[in-house]
């Protein structure tokens, strides 16, 4: 009976294995065949960025996959709507590059660079907190 069940299972992908409910799969937009993400090197989070997927066989004729156009390049979640209506988000590549180009005025504050071993109670009694 188990052999009969294996024959009835539909197989997919380049590996010719069945669908597993806990494994990410993506459909080729040309041949409509389904592929396990692990077999073709695509993680589930990357699937959200793909506009048109071409499997290894269809890539030969139709070219590589096509990524979605980024709407909000200045945000971490660049798939949000309202393009450009939100401020540049800290931590993004755009933010870091702008920060590197920015010139800051001197505050006149001097910084002491000491080794941790030099900061003891005697140092604080002598120098205090400045």
Backbone as a ProteinNet text record, in pm:
[ID]
protein_1_A
[PRIMARY]
XXXXXXXXXXXXXXXXXXXXXXXXXXXXXXXXXXXXXXXXXXXXXXXXXXXXXXXXXXXXXXXXXXXXXXXXXXXXXXXXXXXXXXXXXXXXXXXXXXXXXXXXXXXXXXXXXXXXXXXXXXXXXXXXXX
[TERTIARY]
82.3	0	87.3	201.1	290.6	349.4	379.9	435.6	334.4	206.7	102	90.4	101.3	92.5	208	330.5	446.1	425.4	362.8	338.6	238.9	143.9	41.4	92.5	198.8	251.6	311.2	269.5	322.5	461.2	552.2	688.4	714.5	804.9	834.6	984.9	1024	1160.5	1261.8	1386	1497.1	1530.8	1493.1	1521.4	1417.6	1304.1	1194.1	1142.3	1125.8	1069.4	935.9	852.4	719.5	723.6	606.7	587.8	588.5	657.7	656.2	599.9	499.7	429.4	520	631.5	719.3	838.4	836.2	948.8	901.7	975.2	943.3	957.1	858.6	863	825.7	873.8	844.5	809.6	713.7	667.8	737.3	780.3	838.1	725.1	745	641.7	628.9	718.8	711.2	649.4	715.4	669.4	570.2	550.3	456.3	495.1	617.9	668.4	707.8	694	727.7	864.9	939.7	1076.1	1094.7	1166.1	1202.7	1307.5	1288.4	1384.6	1524.3	1535.2	1666.6	1738.5	1665.3	1727.6	1780.6	1719.5	1759.6	1829.9	1853.4	1930.7	1854	1722.5	1642.2	1579.2	1604	1544.7	1403.9	1319.5	1181	1172.2	1256.1	1250	1289.3	1370.8	1410.1	1296.6	1207.9	1096.3	1007	996.9	914.6	969.4	1098	1160.3	1156.9	1108	1110.9	981.1	992.3	876.7	840.6	940.6	920.1	1031.5	992.3	1092.8	1102.3	1224.8	1252.2	1336.9	1289.1	1360.8	1490.4	1576.9	1702.8	1683.4	1580.1	1556.1	1507.4	1416.3	1359.7	1455.1	1553.5	1651.8	1728.9	1750	1826.2	1760.6	1627.1	1555.4	1503.3	1462.5	1396	1482	1602.7	1691.1	1667.7	1745.8	1736.1	1608.2	1585.6	1467.8	1470.8	1355	1342	1299.9	1374.6	1342.2	1241.9	1164	1068.3	1143.1	1082.5	1139.2	1120.9	1225.7	1217.7	1140.7	1046.4	966.5	1031.6	1072.2	1129	1272	1362.9	1502.6	1566.8	1502.9	1558	1500	1426.8	1366.8	1411.6	1403.4	1436.3	1333	1204.4	1099.3	1068.5	1144.2	1132.1	1011.1	928.8	809	688	707.1	597	547.2	420.7	366.2	402.6	348.4	376.5	522.5	565.6	704.1	749.5	853.8	914.4	845.4	736.5	665.7	722.4	810.6	867.9	1015.8	1064.5	1203.9	1299	1423.2	1526.5	1543.1	1544.5	1548.7	1692.9	1722.6	1857.7	1896.1	2021.7	2072.1	2070.3	1997.4	1995.6	2124.9	2154.6	2275.4	2271.1	2154.3	2139.9	2173.3	2122.1	2147.5	2296.7	2360.6	2503.1	2586.4	2556.8	2632.1	2613.2	2491.2	2467.8	2542.4	2546.1	2616.1	2766.3	2822.5	2966	3001.6	2911.4	2937.6	2914.8	2844.6	2807.6	2926.3	2936	3039.7	2977	3037.5	2986.1	3076.3	3015	3094.3	3154.4	3268.1	3336.9	3261.8	3245.3	3175.9	3272.9	3401.3	3500.9	3526.4	3459.9	3477.8	3595.3	3682.5	3795.7	3764.8	3810.7	3789.5	3921.5	3917.1	4034.2	4025.8	4132.8	4138.1	4231.3	4173.6	4249.8	4227.3	4321.4	4302.7	4212.6	4134.2	4043.2	4114.2	4234.3	4308	4348.3	4353.3	4390.1	4272.4	4151.8	4034.1	4005.2	4062.2	4038.1	3988.9	3962.4	3908.6	4005.1	4134.1	4233.6	4222.9	4209	4197.1	4074.1	3960.3	3837.5	3847.7	3917.4	3936.2	4021.1	4121.6	4211.8	4145.6	4082	4030.2	3880	3808	3663.2	3596.1	3468.4	3391.8	3385.8	3437.4	3434.7	3357.9
-119.5	0	126.6	124.4	239.8	268.8	164.2	182.8	251.3	219.3	280.8	429.7	465.1	605.3	686.1	629.7	699.7	727.4	632.8	651.9	764.5	785.3	887.4	1026.9	1039.9	1171	1241.1	1365.9	1444.8	1496.8	1493.6	1540.2	1669.3	1749.9	1881.6	1902.9	2017.7	2067.4	1986.9	2032.9	1961.9	1834.5	1829	1711.8	1601.2	1634.9	1540.9	1479.9	1564.7	1522.7	1592.1	1543.4	1601.7	1734.5	1793.8	1917	1882.2	1965.3	1952.6	2082.1	2072.4	2191.4	2289.7	2244.4	2333.2	2383.5	2362.5	2403.2	2505.1	2614.2	2719.8	2668.7	2702.8	2668.2	2791.3	2796.9	2908.4	2852.5	2917.2	2870.8	2947.5	2876.3	2939.3	3008.7	3135.2	3210.7	3172.7	3089.7	3047.8	2908.6	2808	2669.2	2626.5	2710.9	2685.4	2565.6	2521	2413.2	2475.5	2398.4	2445	2392.7	2476.6	2442.5	2470	2379.9	2402.1	2512.6	2611.1	2720.8	2671.4	2569.1	2517.2	2452.9	2401.2	2336.2	2437	2555.4	2654.9	2775.7	2770.3	2876	3003.3	2993	3111.1	3089.7	3184.2	3179.8	3238.7	3202.6	3249.5	3401.9	3467.5	3613.9	3679.9	3612.3	3667.5	3657.5	3561	3541.8	3664.6	3741.5	3863.2	3968.4	3962.3	4062.1	4024.5	3905.4	3856.7	3891.6	3963.5	3998.6	3882.9	3829.9	3720.1	3618.7	3494.8	3390	3300	3274.7	3180.4	3067.4	2945.2	2827.8	2806.3	2718.1	2694	2657.5	2580.8	2543.5	2662.2	2741.1	2854.6	2973	2979.7	3088.3	3088.4	2970.7	2960.8	3040.2	3038.4	3108	3245.6	3258.6	3380.7	3470.2	3428.4	3509.4	3487.6	3555.7	3537	3597.8	3572.2	3626	3777.9	3838.1	3983.6	4023.8	4116.4	4165	4278.7	4293.8	4403.5	4535.7	4640.3	4774	4821.2	4872.7	4922.2	5053	5061.6	5182.9	5282.2	5234.9	5322.3	5279.8	5322.4	5284.1	5338.1	5434.6	5497.9	5440	5329.1	5266.9	5121.2	5061	4918.4	4834.2	4866.6	4794.6	4874.2	4848.6	4927.8	4888.7	4795.3	4758.1	4840.5	4927.5	5011.4	5102.7	5137.5	5235.1	5374.2	5476.9	5616.3	5650.3	5626.9	5649.3	5790.9	5800.4	5928.6	6011.5	5963.1	6044.9	6030.7	5934.1	5913.1	5952.1	5987.4	6029.6	5913.2	5948.3	5845.6	5775.8	5645	5565.9	5538	5555.9	5532.2	5386.2	5366.5	5231.2	5186.5	5257	5219.3	5265.8	5211.1	5249.7	5398.4	5447.8	5589.9	5675.2	5639.9	5715	5716.5	5600.7	5591.2	5674.9	5670.1	5750.2	5898.9	5941.8	6083.5	6125.1	6037.9	6067.5	6082.3	5999.5	6006.5	6137.2	6188.9	6311.9	6438	6424.6	6540.3	6593.4	6725.8	6792.6	6843.3	6808.7	6850.1	6959.1	7061.2	7167.6	7115.4	7174.2	7133.2	7187.6	7104.9	7149.4	7205.5	7192.4	7241.5	7146.4	7034	6936.9	6846.5	6827.6	6738.6	6602.2	6500.8	6364.9	6307.6	6243.9	6173.5	6028.2	5978	5837.8	5767.6	5693.2	5624.9	5474.7	5401.8	5257.6	5233.1	5130.4	5096.6	5074.2	5021.2	4994.1	5123.4	5235.9	5364.6	5430.9	5387.2	5446	5373.7	5424.5	5365.7	5477.2	5442.3	5539.7	5656.1	5631	5738.2	5839.5	5791.5	5881.4	5970.4	5911.1	5989.1	6088.7	6052.8	6147.9	6265.8	6238.8	6344.3	6429.9	6366.7	6437.6	6465.7	6387.7	6405.5	6373	6407.2	6389.6	6524.5	6533.1	6660.3	6644.7
0	0	0	71.5	75.6	-61.7	-139	-273.3	-363.4	-349.3	-429	-396.2	-269.1	-227.7	-286.4	-289.3	-346.1	-493.7	-566.6	-709.1	-733.1	-641.2	-656.7	-623	-543.8	-505.6	-626.2	-644.2	-754.8	-715.9	-809.4	-782.1	-858.8	-805	-859.9	-863.8	-915.6	-899.7	-980	-974.8	-1039.4	-962.9	-836.4	-752.8	-770.7	-834.4	-858.2	-728.1	-626.2	-497.9	-478.2	-385.9	-365.9	-290.8	-282.5	-205	-56.5	21.5	167.5	223.1	310.6	359.2	433.2	485	561.2	480	349.3	265.1	161.4	147.1	51.4	-91.6	-173.9	-316.2	-397.5	-521.8	-610.7	-748.2	-815.6	-945.8	-1056.9	-1159	-1277.5	-1352.7	-1389.6	-1459.1	-1606.1	-1657.7	-1796.8	-1807.3	-1748.4	-1762.8	-1654.3	-1552.7	-1442.4	-1355.6	-1362.4	-1276.3	-1142	-1033.2	-899.3	-858.9	-783.4	-742	-593.4	-525.3	-385.4	-383.1	-298.4	-287.8	-256.2	-171.9	-134.1	-252.4	-348.2	-464.8	-566.2	-570.8	-670.7	-609.1	-478.1	-411.4	-383.9	-360.3	-327.6	-190.2	-99.3	34	27.2	121.6	120.8	125.2	206.5	215.4	84.3	2	-127.4	-228.7	-208.7	-300.2	-311.1	-202.9	-206	-299.9	-330.3	-417	-564.2	-597.4	-735.3	-806.1	-915.8	-998.2	-1090.3	-1161.9	-1255.8	-1235.3	-1202.9	-1181.5	-1303.6	-1349.4	-1457.7	-1401.1	-1415.9	-1364.2	-1443.6	-1396	-1468.1	-1615.4	-1648	-1788	-1870.6	-1816.5	-1889.6	-1897.9	-1807.2	-1811.1	-1941.8	-1999.2	-2123.4	-2235.3	-2240.4	-2346.7	-2304.7	-2177	-2131.7	-2043.4	-2013.1	-1930.3	-1781.9	-1698.5	-1553.1	-1496.4	-1368.6	-1301.1	-1302.6	-1280.6	-1279	-1138.4	-1078	-943.7	-950.9	-843.2	-834.2	-823.5	-875.9	-864.2	-720.1	-661.7	-523.5	-521.5	-427.7	-415.1	-320.3	-205.4	-102.7	-75.1	-156.3	-144.4	-17.8	46.3	166.1	295.2	286.3	402.8	410	529.6	541.9	468.3	484	413.1	287.6	181	60.1	-24.4	23.4	-51.3	-7.9	91.8	139.1	28.3	36	-57.1	-7.3	-65.3	-28.5	-54.2	-173.9	-213.1	-179.6	-102.3	-72.6	33.4	90.6	187.6	328.5	350.2	482.4	480.9	598	610.2	585.7	558.7	542.9	676.4	673.6	795.9	836.7	964.9	1013.4	993.7	961.1	941.4	796.3	710	569.2	503.2	387.6	313.9	281.1	242.4	209.6	331.3	447.4	570.5	604.1	598.8	632.7	536.8	407.7	310.7	334.3	366.8	396.6	522.4	621.2	745.1	722	637.1	606.1	536.4	453.9	379.2	462.1	571.9	652.6	732	741.7	819.9	949	1061.4	1191.4	1248.3	1307.6	1368.6	1499.2	1535.3	1656.9	1777.9	1877.8	1998.6	2101	2075	2168	2283.9	2286.3	2393.1	2357.3	2456.5	2434.8	2493.9	2427.5	2475.9	2523.4	2636.7	2687.6	2644.3	2592.6	2555.3	2652.4	2742.6	2846.5	2836.6	2886.6	2901	3020.6	3013.6	3122.2	3254	3248.4	3372.5	3444.1	3369	3429.4	3502.6	3475.1	3538.7	3669.8	3775	3907.1	3999.7	4122.9	4217	4238.4	4237.8	4255.6	4142.6	4017.5	3901.3	3916	3957.8	3973.2	4088.3	4197.1	4308.5	4262.9	4181.2	4133.8	4026.8	3928.1	3810.5	3815.8	3891.2	3899.3	3767	3758.6	3635.2	3564.8	3447.9	3374.2	3247.1
[MASK]
++++++++++++++++++++++++++++++++++++++++++++++++++++++++++++++++++++++++++++++++++++++++++++++++++++++++++++++++++++++++++++++++++

